[in-house]
Amino acid sequence: MAINKLKVTLKHLRLKTPLMTASGTAGHGDELTVLDNYQEILGALGAFVTKGITFKPRKGNPKIRVIETRMGLLNSIGLQNSGVKVFLKDELPLTLQYKLPIIVNISADTVEEFGELAAYLIDNDVNSIISGIEINVSCPNLGEHGSIFGTDPKAVERVVGTVKKRVGDKVLVITKLTPNVTDITGPAKAAIAGGTDVLSMINTLRGIAIDTTNCRPFLGNISGGLSGPAIKPVGVFMVYECYKKIPECMNKSVPIIGIGGISTYSDALEYIMAGATAVGIGTAWFVNPRIFEEIAKGISDYLGNNNTTVEELVGKAHGH
Ligand SMILES: Cc1cc2nc3c(=O)[nH]c(=O)nc-3n(C[C@H](O)[C@H](O)[C@H](O)COP(=O)(O)O)c2cc1C
């Protein structure tokens, strides 16, 4: 593989390839190690993003939590996790063996809790394992009657500003945007105003599936988040819009991680050409456990055939 051509940087963080796991789809700790192709996966990945954690443990939503749709997956896991204390003691140290930059995805119910969680993580990361914190703003803001943080630019700016103030430049602060808005550039600009280092997009699109045999929604939580191939054009569009309309994205002072529906190397290249410096892969990984090495090889062959690098391809669809 043309490994030098694959490397990218997100601010100061160097990744050997632009590929990352999408939060929630590859576990918290050493879940990858049980796979036969574990070494190949680690060779293909540039970074590992953990499943979302919260301050206190959460049981998650009632069953059924996942249902397949024609071109994707509808999930309502409900942020099931053991809480930050167990995460730091039992789960995070297991990721050391990956020898990859580790990005921890965080969720909270209030702006203050986001700040507390981020500060607690950084202060108690005794082995300095964490390279970045990804703020999931797709969760309900209980301080504001349960509206989703990510749909309100002011709330996004407050969350990001609070986290950034607590962690400073110790780790990369990444803000993961929700696509459940009419104009993604609003929350993206708000995250930049709050001091985010990197933007990632997209999280899942809200949806529902109804079981016609018993006339009830399939999911225990009624609605869920749609992921997988069906959402790819939405994700690529949102990356394209941010890159085109936000100078910090175009000049890469705030790089973008593109996520949503990637299942082939050309899907990943679409995101990169739209303006993403790195890409996250989730649902496709449930279908094809070799997805990371296949996509890395596909991109590498493309770079070799076209005598270019990933970094040269970022934003290429914009014609300059
Ligand atoms: C089962 C499942 C769990 C997820 N959990 C999280 C999570 O904890 N935090 C988060 O920010 N995104 C979470 N996501 C969203 C993914 O990280 C990703 O943004 C989304 O699935 C779109 O990418 P994909 O189409 O490649 O799966 C989850 C997605 C799935 C399918």
Coordinates of C-alpha atoms and ligand atoms in Angstrom, one line a residue:
M1 CA 0.0 0.0 0.0
A2 CA 1.2 3.5 -0.8
I3 CA 1.2 4.4 2.9
N4 CA 2.8 7.8 2.5
K5 CA 0.1 8.9 0.1
L6 CA -2.7 7.9 2.6
K7 CA -1.5 9.9 5.6
V8 CA -3.4 13.0 6.7
T9 CA -3.4 15.4 9.5
L10 CA -6.2 16.8 11.6
K11 CA -4.7 19.9 13.0
H12 CA -1.6 18.5 14.9
L13 CA -2.9 14.9 14.9
R14 CA -1.2 12.7 12.3
L15 CA -3.1 9.8 11.0
K16 CA -1.4 7.1 8.9
T17 CA -4.6 6.7 6.9
P18 CA -7.8 8.8 6.7
L19 CA -10.0 5.9 7.9
M20 CA -11.6 5.9 11.4
T21 CA -14.2 3.8 13.1
A22 CA -17.6 5.7 13.5
S23 CA -18.5 6.0 17.1
G24 CA -20.8 3.3 18.5
T25 CA -20.0 0.7 15.9
A26 CA -16.7 -0.8 17.1
G27 CA -17.0 -0.9 20.9
H28 CA -15.3 0.9 23.8
G29 CA -12.2 -1.3 24.4
D30 CA -10.7 -4.4 22.9
E31 CA -13.7 -5.6 20.9
L32 CA -11.6 -5.6 17.6
T33 CA -9.1 -8.2 19.0
V34 CA -11.5 -11.1 18.6
L35 CA -11.6 -10.7 14.8
D36 CA -9.4 -12.9 12.6
N37 CA -8.3 -9.9 10.6
Y38 CA -7.5 -7.8 13.7
Q39 CA -4.0 -6.9 12.5
E40 CA -5.2 -5.9 9.0
I41 CA -7.9 -3.7 10.5
L42 CA -5.3 -1.9 12.7
G43 CA -3.1 -1.5 9.6
A44 CA -5.9 0.1 7.7
L45 CA -7.2 2.5 10.4
G46 CA -5.8 6.0 11.1
A47 CA -7.7 6.3 14.4
F48 CA -10.1 4.5 16.7
V49 CA -13.3 6.3 17.9
T50 CA -14.9 4.8 20.9
K51 CA -18.6 4.3 21.5
G52 CA -20.2 7.3 23.2
I53 CA -19.8 7.5 27.0
T54 CA -21.7 9.6 29.6
F55 CA -20.7 10.6 33.1
K56 CA -22.9 8.1 34.8
P57 CA -23.7 4.6 33.6
R58 CA -26.8 4.3 31.3
K59 CA -28.9 1.2 30.6
G60 CA -30.0 2.4 27.2
N61 CA -33.4 2.1 25.5
P62 CA -35.8 -0.7 25.7
K63 CA -35.7 -3.5 23.1
I64 CA -36.0 -3.7 20.0
R65 CA -33.0 -1.4 19.5
V66 CA -31.9 -2.1 16.0
I67 CA -33.8 -2.8 12.8
E68 CA -32.6 -3.3 9.3
T69 CA -34.1 -1.0 6.6
R70 CA -33.8 -1.5 2.8
M71 CA -30.7 0.6 2.5
G72 CA -29.5 0.9 6.1
L73 CA -30.0 0.5 9.8
L74 CA -32.4 2.2 12.2
N75 CA -31.0 2.2 15.8
S76 CA -32.0 3.5 19.2
I77 CA -29.4 2.1 21.5
G78 CA -29.9 5.0 23.9
L79 CA -26.2 5.5 24.8
Q80 CA -25.9 2.3 26.8
N81 CA -22.5 2.5 28.6
S82 CA -20.8 1.9 31.9
G83 CA -20.1 5.5 32.7
V84 CA -16.8 7.4 32.7
K85 CA -15.3 5.8 35.8
V86 CA -15.5 2.2 34.5
F87 CA -14.5 3.4 31.0
L88 CA -11.3 4.9 32.3
K89 CA -10.4 1.9 34.6
D90 CA -11.5 -1.1 32.5
E91 CA -12.1 -0.1 28.9
L92 CA -9.9 2.7 27.7
P93 CA -6.6 1.0 28.8
L94 CA -7.5 -1.9 26.5
T95 CA -7.3 0.4 23.5
L96 CA -3.5 1.0 24.2
Q97 CA -2.8 -2.2 22.3
Y98 CA -4.3 -0.8 19.1
K99 CA -1.4 1.7 18.9
L100 CA -3.7 4.1 17.2
P101 CA -4.8 7.6 18.2
I102 CA -7.9 7.2 20.4
I103 CA -10.8 9.5 20.1
V104 CA -13.4 9.3 22.9
N105 CA -17.0 10.2 22.0
I106 CA -19.0 11.9 24.7
S107 CA -22.6 12.7 25.4
A108 CA -24.4 14.6 28.2
D109 CA -27.7 16.0 29.3
T110 CA -26.6 19.5 30.1
V111 CA -23.9 21.9 28.9
E112 CA -22.3 21.8 32.4
E113 CA -22.2 18.0 32.3
F114 CA -20.4 18.0 29.0
G115 CA -17.7 20.2 30.5
E116 CA -17.4 18.0 33.7
L117 CA -17.2 14.8 31.6
A118 CA -14.5 16.2 29.3
A119 CA -12.5 17.6 32.2
Y120 CA -12.8 14.3 34.2
L121 CA -11.6 12.3 31.2
I122 CA -8.6 14.4 30.6
D123 CA -7.6 14.7 34.3
N124 CA -7.9 10.9 34.8
D125 CA -6.4 9.7 31.6
V126 CA -3.3 8.5 33.5
N127 CA -1.6 6.9 30.5
S128 CA -2.3 9.8 28.2
I129 CA -4.2 7.5 25.8
I130 CA -6.7 10.0 24.6
S131 CA -5.8 12.1 21.4
G132 CA -9.2 13.6 20.9
I133 CA -12.7 14.1 22.3
E134 CA -15.6 13.9 20.0
I135 CA -18.7 15.8 21.3
N136 CA -21.9 14.1 20.3
V137 CA -24.4 17.0 20.1
S138 CA -27.2 14.7 18.9
C139 CA -28.5 14.2 22.4
P140 CA -31.3 15.9 24.2
N141 CA -30.5 19.1 26.1
L142 CA -32.4 18.5 29.4
G143 CA -31.7 22.1 30.5
E144 CA -33.7 23.3 27.4
H145 CA -36.7 21.0 27.6
G146 CA -35.1 18.2 25.8
S147 CA -34.5 19.8 22.4
I148 CA -31.5 18.3 20.6
F149 CA -28.3 20.4 21.3
G150 CA -27.1 20.0 17.8
T151 CA -30.2 21.6 16.2
D152 CA -29.7 24.9 18.2
P153 CA -26.5 26.8 17.1
K154 CA -26.4 28.7 20.4
A155 CA -26.5 25.4 22.4
V156 CA -23.7 24.0 20.1
E157 CA -21.5 27.0 20.8
R158 CA -22.1 26.8 24.5
V159 CA -21.3 23.0 24.7
V160 CA -18.2 23.3 22.5
G161 CA -17.0 26.5 24.3
T162 CA -17.4 24.8 27.7
V163 CA -15.6 21.6 26.7
K164 CA -12.8 23.6 25.0
K165 CA -12.4 25.8 28.1
R166 CA -12.0 22.7 30.3
V167 CA -9.6 20.7 28.0
G168 CA -7.7 23.5 26.3
D169 CA -5.2 22.2 23.7
K170 CA -4.5 19.0 25.6
V171 CA -6.5 17.0 23.1
L172 CA -8.3 17.6 19.8
V173 CA -11.9 18.8 20.3
I174 CA -14.1 17.4 17.5
T175 CA -17.8 18.4 17.2
K176 CA -20.0 15.7 15.7
L177 CA -23.0 17.4 14.0
T178 CA -26.5 16.1 13.5
P179 CA -28.0 16.1 10.0
N180 CA -31.5 16.7 11.5
V181 CA -31.3 20.4 10.6
T182 CA -32.2 22.5 7.5
D183 CA -28.8 24.2 7.2
I184 CA -25.8 22.4 8.5
T185 CA -23.6 25.4 8.2
G186 CA -25.4 27.1 11.2
P187 CA -24.3 24.6 13.8
A188 CA -21.0 24.1 12.0
K189 CA -20.2 27.8 12.4
A190 CA -21.4 27.8 16.0
A191 CA -19.0 24.9 16.8
I192 CA -16.2 26.9 15.2
A193 CA -17.2 30.0 17.3
G194 CA -17.1 27.8 20.4
G195 CA -13.5 26.8 19.5
T196 CA -13.8 23.3 18.0
D197 CA -10.6 22.0 16.3
V198 CA -12.4 19.7 13.9
L199 CA -15.9 19.0 12.7
S200 CA -17.3 15.6 12.1
M201 CA -20.5 14.9 10.2
I202 CA -23.0 13.3 10.0
N203 CA -24.7 11.5 12.9
T204 CA -27.8 9.4 12.1
L205 CA -31.0 10.8 10.5
R206 CA -34.1 10.5 12.6
G207 CA -36.5 7.8 11.3
I208 CA -39.2 5.3 12.2
A209 CA -40.2 1.8 10.9
I210 CA -43.6 0.3 11.5
D211 CA -44.3 -3.4 11.9
T212 CA -47.5 -3.9 9.8
T213 CA -48.3 -7.2 11.4
N214 CA -49.0 -5.7 14.8
C215 CA -49.4 -2.0 13.7
R216 CA -46.7 -0.8 16.0
P217 CA -43.3 0.8 15.6
F218 CA -40.5 -1.8 15.6
L219 CA -38.2 0.0 17.9
G220 CA -38.8 0.1 21.7
N221 CA -38.0 3.8 21.6
I222 CA -40.5 4.3 18.7
S223 CA -38.1 6.3 16.6
G224 CA -34.4 5.8 15.9
G225 CA -31.4 7.0 13.9
L226 CA -30.9 5.9 10.3
S227 CA -27.4 5.0 9.1
G228 CA -25.9 3.1 6.2
P229 CA -25.9 3.6 2.4
A230 CA -29.2 5.4 2.3
I231 CA -27.7 8.5 4.1
K232 CA -24.5 8.8 2.1
P233 CA -25.7 11.6 -0.3
V234 CA -26.9 13.6 2.6
G235 CA -23.6 13.3 4.4
V236 CA -21.6 14.1 1.3
F237 CA -23.8 17.2 0.7
M238 CA -23.3 18.4 4.2
V239 CA -19.5 18.1 4.0
Y240 CA -19.7 19.9 0.6
E241 CA -21.8 22.7 2.0
C242 CA -19.5 23.3 5.0
Y243 CA -16.3 23.2 2.9
K244 CA -17.8 25.6 0.3
K245 CA -19.4 28.1 2.7
I246 CA -17.1 28.2 5.7
P247 CA -13.6 29.6 5.1
E248 CA -12.1 27.7 8.1
C249 CA -13.2 24.4 6.5
M250 CA -11.9 25.4 3.1
N251 CA -8.5 26.5 4.4
K252 CA -8.5 23.4 6.6
S253 CA -7.8 25.3 9.8
V254 CA -11.0 23.4 10.9
P255 CA -10.8 20.1 9.0
I256 CA -13.8 17.8 8.5
I257 CA -14.3 14.1 9.2
G258 CA -16.9 12.8 6.8
I259 CA -19.2 10.0 8.1
G260 CA -22.4 8.4 6.8
G261 CA -23.1 5.4 4.6
I262 CA -19.5 4.7 3.4
S263 CA -19.3 1.2 2.1
T264 CA -16.7 1.3 -0.7
Y265 CA -13.5 3.1 -1.4
S266 CA -15.2 5.4 -3.9
D267 CA -17.8 6.4 -1.2
A268 CA -14.8 7.5 1.0
L269 CA -13.3 9.4 -2.0
E270 CA -16.6 11.2 -2.5
Y271 CA -16.4 12.5 1.0
I272 CA -12.8 13.5 0.6
M273 CA -13.4 15.3 -2.7
A274 CA -16.4 17.1 -1.1
G275 CA -14.0 18.4 1.6
A276 CA -13.4 15.8 4.2
T277 CA -9.8 15.2 5.4
A278 CA -10.7 11.9 7.1
V279 CA -13.7 9.5 7.1
G280 CA -15.6 7.4 9.6
I281 CA -17.1 4.1 8.8
G282 CA -19.8 2.4 10.8
T283 CA -22.8 0.4 9.5
A284 CA -20.9 -1.1 6.5
W285 CA -18.6 -2.6 9.0
F286 CA -21.5 -4.7 10.5
V287 CA -21.9 -6.2 7.0
N288 CA -18.3 -6.6 5.9
P289 CA -15.7 -7.2 8.6
R290 CA -13.0 -6.6 6.0
I291 CA -14.3 -3.1 5.0
F292 CA -11.4 -1.2 6.5
E293 CA -8.6 -3.0 4.7
E294 CA -10.6 -3.1 1.4
I295 CA -11.3 0.6 1.5
A296 CA -7.7 1.4 2.4
K297 CA -6.4 -0.7 -0.5
G298 CA -9.0 0.8 -2.9
I299 CA -8.0 4.3 -2.0
S300 CA -4.3 3.4 -2.1
D301 CA -4.7 1.9 -5.7
Y302 CA -6.6 5.0 -6.8
L303 CA -3.8 7.3 -5.5
G304 CA -1.2 5.2 -7.2
N305 CA -3.1 5.1 -10.5
N306 CA -3.7 8.9 -10.4
N307 CA -0.3 9.8 -8.9
T308 CA -1.9 11.8 -6.1
T309 CA -2.3 11.9 -2.3
V310 CA -5.4 12.0 -0.1
E311 CA -4.4 15.5 1.0
E312 CA -4.4 16.7 -2.6
L313 CA -7.8 15.3 -3.1
V314 CA -9.5 17.0 -0.2
G315 CA -12.1 19.4 -1.6
K316 CA -11.2 18.5 -5.2
A317 CA -14.9 18.4 -6.2
H318 CA -15.0 22.2 -5.7
G319 CA -12.7 22.7 -8.7
H320 CA -9.8 24.4 -7.2
Ligands
LIG1 C1 -25.4 1.0 16.5 C2 -25.0 2.4 16.4 C3 -24.5 3.1 17.5 C4 -24.1 4.4 17.4 N1 -23.6 5.1 18.6 C5 -23.1 6.4 18.5 C6 -22.6 7.0 19.6 O1 -22.5 6.5 20.7 N2 -22.1 8.3 19.4 C7 -22.2 8.9 18.2 O2 -21.8 10.1 18.1 N3 -22.7 8.3 17.1 C8 -23.1 7.1 17.2 N4 -23.6 6.4 16.1 C9 -23.6 7.1 14.8 C10 -22.4 6.7 13.9 O3 -21.2 7.0 14.6 C11 -22.4 7.3 12.5 O4 -22.4 8.7 12.7 C12 -23.7 7.0 11.7 O5 -24.0 5.6 12.0 C13 -23.5 7.2 10.2 O6 -22.4 6.4 9.8 P1 -22.6 5.0 9.0 O7 -23.6 5.2 8.0 O8 -21.2 4.6 8.4 O9 -23.0 4.0 10.1 C14 -24.1 5.1 16.2 C15 -24.5 4.4 15.0 C16 -24.9 3.1 15.1 C17 -25.4 2.4 13.9

